[in-house]
Amino acid sequence: MRENYITVKGYGTSELVIQKSRFLTSIRRAETEEDALDFINEVKKSHHTATHNCSAYLIGEHDGIQKANDDGEPSGTAGFPMLEVLKKQGLKDVVVVVTRYYGGIKLGSGGLIRAYGRATTEGITAAGTVERNLHSLMKVTVDYTWLGKIENEVRQSEYPLKEILYADDVDLLIYVPVLEEDTFTQWMMDLTNGQMRILSIEHEFLEFNI
């Protein structure tokens, strides 16, 4: 499983007018090809009177699934430059559709490539981007005598404290980057003189705005 990657924050739209043609960008996260195709079809239905609904998507850790569709524009002038923008910005698991309403003035191949590339860039900006980092949710179990010290140290650290559960002992649920599990465990050992129990419960992605 990948440890971190960049993708769009959520759904985003933008509009660009070039030589009287309107370019409407719709973009969102897609973790499967089915998600991407469903989104493309939704946009096409919403803009069924448009001249073109060009699309591109990248899915998978190593971009194993990637497609570009010119939807009637000259070959290589729409879907491909859209796909290239996604790649250059290092995005993963994302689908974008640029809808064009033709304004009566031809842009030429170079003009189309620039227009679809710019429309994609503006769509990404509208959606925002996040870095998703894989974390382990660590359960640290201690006696109540250690609670104040451990909680204070964790809250001053870079490790997000999710929850504290009170029972016979105290369980602190703390998010730790997967590559730092050993370092975190040793830190807890040092803080408690080894008087604790620690367990990785599950893995979860946390998102950070970039």
Coordinates of C-alpha atoms in Angstrom, one line a residue:
M1 CA 0.0 0.0 0.0
R2 CA 1.3 3.5 -0.9
E3 CA 2.3 5.7 2.0
N4 CA 1.4 9.1 0.7
Y5 CA 0.2 10.8 -2.5
I6 CA -1.4 14.0 -3.7
T7 CA -4.9 14.3 -5.0
V8 CA -7.7 16.9 -5.3
K9 CA -9.4 17.9 -2.1
G10 CA -12.9 17.4 -3.5
Y11 CA -15.2 18.4 -6.3
G12 CA -14.3 21.6 -8.1
T13 CA -15.6 23.5 -11.1
S14 CA -14.2 26.5 -13.1
E15 CA -15.1 28.4 -16.3
L16 CA -12.8 29.9 -18.9
V17 CA -13.8 31.9 -22.0
I18 CA -11.4 31.9 -25.0
Q19 CA -12.3 33.4 -28.3
K20 CA -16.0 33.2 -27.4
S21 CA -15.8 29.4 -26.6
R22 CA -16.7 28.5 -23.0
F23 CA -14.6 25.9 -21.3
L24 CA -16.3 24.5 -18.2
T25 CA -14.1 22.2 -16.0
S26 CA -15.4 19.6 -13.6
I27 CA -13.0 17.6 -11.5
R28 CA -13.1 15.3 -8.5
R29 CA -11.3 12.4 -6.8
A30 CA -11.8 8.9 -8.3
E31 CA -10.4 5.8 -6.7
T32 CA -11.6 3.4 -9.3
E33 CA -12.1 3.5 -13.1
E34 CA -15.8 2.9 -12.5
D35 CA -15.9 6.1 -10.3
A36 CA -14.2 8.0 -13.1
L37 CA -16.5 6.7 -15.9
D38 CA -19.6 7.4 -13.8
F39 CA -18.4 11.0 -13.2
I40 CA -17.7 11.5 -16.9
N41 CA -21.2 10.3 -17.8
E42 CA -22.8 12.5 -15.2
V43 CA -21.1 15.6 -16.7
K44 CA -22.0 14.5 -20.2
K45 CA -25.7 14.3 -19.2
S46 CA -25.5 17.7 -17.5
H47 CA -24.0 19.2 -20.6
H48 CA -25.5 17.1 -23.3
T49 CA -25.9 20.1 -25.6
A50 CA -22.2 21.0 -25.4
T51 CA -19.9 20.7 -28.5
H52 CA -17.4 18.5 -26.6
N53 CA -17.0 16.8 -23.2
C54 CA -13.3 15.9 -23.2
S55 CA -11.9 13.9 -20.3
A56 CA -8.9 12.4 -18.6
Y57 CA -8.2 10.4 -15.5
L58 CA -5.3 8.9 -13.5
I59 CA -5.9 6.1 -11.1
G60 CA -3.6 3.8 -9.1
E61 CA -0.4 4.0 -7.2
H62 CA 1.7 4.0 -10.3
D63 CA -0.9 5.5 -12.6
G64 CA -1.7 2.0 -13.8
I65 CA -5.0 3.3 -15.2
Q66 CA -4.9 6.4 -17.3
K67 CA -7.1 7.5 -20.1
A68 CA -7.6 10.6 -22.2
N69 CA -10.6 11.3 -24.6
D70 CA -10.7 14.1 -27.1
D71 CA -14.5 13.6 -27.7
G72 CA -14.4 14.9 -31.2
E73 CA -11.7 17.5 -30.9
P74 CA -8.6 17.0 -33.2
S75 CA -6.6 14.0 -32.0
G76 CA -4.2 14.9 -29.2
T77 CA -5.5 18.5 -28.6
A78 CA -7.8 18.0 -25.6
G79 CA -7.6 14.8 -23.5
F80 CA -3.8 14.3 -23.8
P81 CA -2.9 17.9 -22.6
M82 CA -5.4 17.5 -19.8
L83 CA -3.8 14.2 -18.7
E84 CA -0.4 15.8 -18.9
V85 CA -1.4 18.6 -16.5
L86 CA -2.6 16.0 -14.0
K87 CA 0.8 14.2 -14.3
K88 CA 2.9 17.4 -14.0
Q89 CA 1.1 18.3 -10.8
G90 CA 1.7 14.9 -9.4
L91 CA -1.9 14.1 -8.8
K92 CA -3.3 10.6 -8.2
D93 CA -6.8 9.2 -8.3
V94 CA -8.4 12.1 -10.1
V95 CA -10.8 12.6 -13.0
V96 CA -11.4 15.8 -15.0
V97 CA -13.9 16.7 -17.7
V98 CA -13.6 19.9 -19.7
T99 CA -16.8 20.8 -21.4
R100 CA -16.6 23.1 -24.5
Y101 CA -19.4 25.2 -25.9
Y102 CA -18.0 26.3 -29.3
G103 CA -18.1 30.1 -29.8
G104 CA -17.7 30.1 -33.6
I105 CA -14.0 30.9 -33.7
K106 CA -11.5 28.1 -34.4
L107 CA -8.5 28.0 -32.1
G108 CA -6.2 25.7 -34.1
S109 CA -4.3 22.8 -32.6
G110 CA -1.9 24.9 -30.5
G111 CA -4.8 27.0 -29.2
L112 CA -6.8 24.0 -28.2
I113 CA -3.9 22.4 -26.4
R114 CA -3.3 25.6 -24.4
A115 CA -7.0 26.0 -23.7
Y116 CA -7.6 22.5 -22.4
G117 CA -4.4 22.6 -20.4
R118 CA -5.3 25.9 -18.8
A119 CA -8.9 24.8 -18.1
T120 CA -7.6 21.7 -16.3
T121 CA -5.1 23.8 -14.2
E122 CA -7.9 26.2 -13.2
G123 CA -10.1 23.3 -12.3
I124 CA -7.5 21.8 -10.0
T125 CA -7.0 25.2 -8.3
A126 CA -10.8 25.4 -7.8
A127 CA -10.9 21.9 -6.2
G128 CA -7.8 22.4 -4.1
T129 CA -5.2 19.7 -3.4
V130 CA -4.3 17.6 -0.4
E131 CA -1.5 15.2 0.5
R132 CA -2.8 12.0 1.9
N133 CA -0.4 10.3 4.3
L134 CA -0.9 6.7 5.5
H135 CA -0.9 6.5 9.3
S136 CA -1.2 3.8 11.9
L137 CA -3.7 4.3 14.6
M138 CA -1.7 3.3 17.7
K139 CA -3.4 2.3 21.0
V140 CA -1.2 3.1 23.9
T141 CA -2.4 1.6 27.2
V142 CA -1.1 3.1 30.5
D143 CA -1.9 3.3 34.1
Y144 CA -3.7 6.5 35.2
T145 CA -0.5 7.7 36.9
W146 CA 1.1 8.2 33.4
L147 CA -1.9 9.8 31.7
G148 CA -1.0 13.5 32.4
K149 CA 2.6 13.1 31.2
I150 CA 1.8 11.1 28.1
E151 CA -1.2 13.3 27.1
N152 CA 0.9 16.5 27.5
E153 CA 3.8 15.1 25.5
V154 CA 1.6 13.8 22.7
R155 CA -0.3 17.1 22.4
Q156 CA 2.9 19.0 22.1
S157 CA 4.2 16.6 19.4
E158 CA 3.3 16.2 15.7
Y159 CA 1.3 13.1 16.4
P160 CA -2.5 13.7 16.3
L161 CA -4.3 12.5 19.3
K162 CA -7.6 11.0 18.2
E163 CA -9.2 9.9 21.5
I164 CA -8.7 8.9 25.1
L165 CA -10.7 6.0 26.5
Y166 CA -11.1 5.6 30.2
A167 CA -11.5 2.2 31.8
D168 CA -9.4 0.2 34.3
D169 CA -6.4 1.6 32.5
V170 CA -6.3 4.4 30.0
D171 CA -6.1 3.9 26.2
L172 CA -4.7 6.8 24.1
L173 CA -5.5 6.5 20.4
I174 CA -2.8 8.3 18.4
Y175 CA -2.1 8.6 14.7
V176 CA 1.5 7.8 13.7
P177 CA 3.0 7.8 10.2
V178 CA 3.6 4.2 9.2
L179 CA 7.3 4.8 8.8
E180 CA 7.6 6.1 12.3
E181 CA 5.9 3.3 14.2
D182 CA 9.2 2.0 15.7
T183 CA 10.4 5.5 16.6
F184 CA 7.1 6.3 18.3
T185 CA 7.0 3.0 20.2
Q186 CA 10.5 3.6 21.5
W187 CA 9.4 7.2 22.6
M188 CA 6.5 5.8 24.5
M189 CA 8.8 3.2 26.1
D190 CA 11.2 5.9 27.2
L191 CA 8.4 8.2 28.6
T192 CA 6.9 5.4 30.7
N193 CA 10.0 3.5 31.7
G194 CA 8.5 0.6 29.7
Q195 CA 5.3 0.7 31.7
M196 CA 2.8 0.6 28.8
R197 CA 1.3 -1.6 26.2
I198 CA 1.1 -0.5 22.5
L199 CA -0.8 -1.9 19.6
S200 CA -1.4 -0.8 16.0
I201 CA -5.2 -1.0 15.5
E202 CA -5.6 0.0 11.8
H203 CA -4.2 2.0 9.0
E204 CA -5.9 5.2 7.8
F205 CA -5.0 8.0 5.4
L206 CA -4.9 11.5 6.9
E207 CA -5.2 14.5 4.6
F208 CA -3.2 17.7 4.8
N209 CA -3.8 20.8 2.7
I210 CA -1.0 21.8 0.4

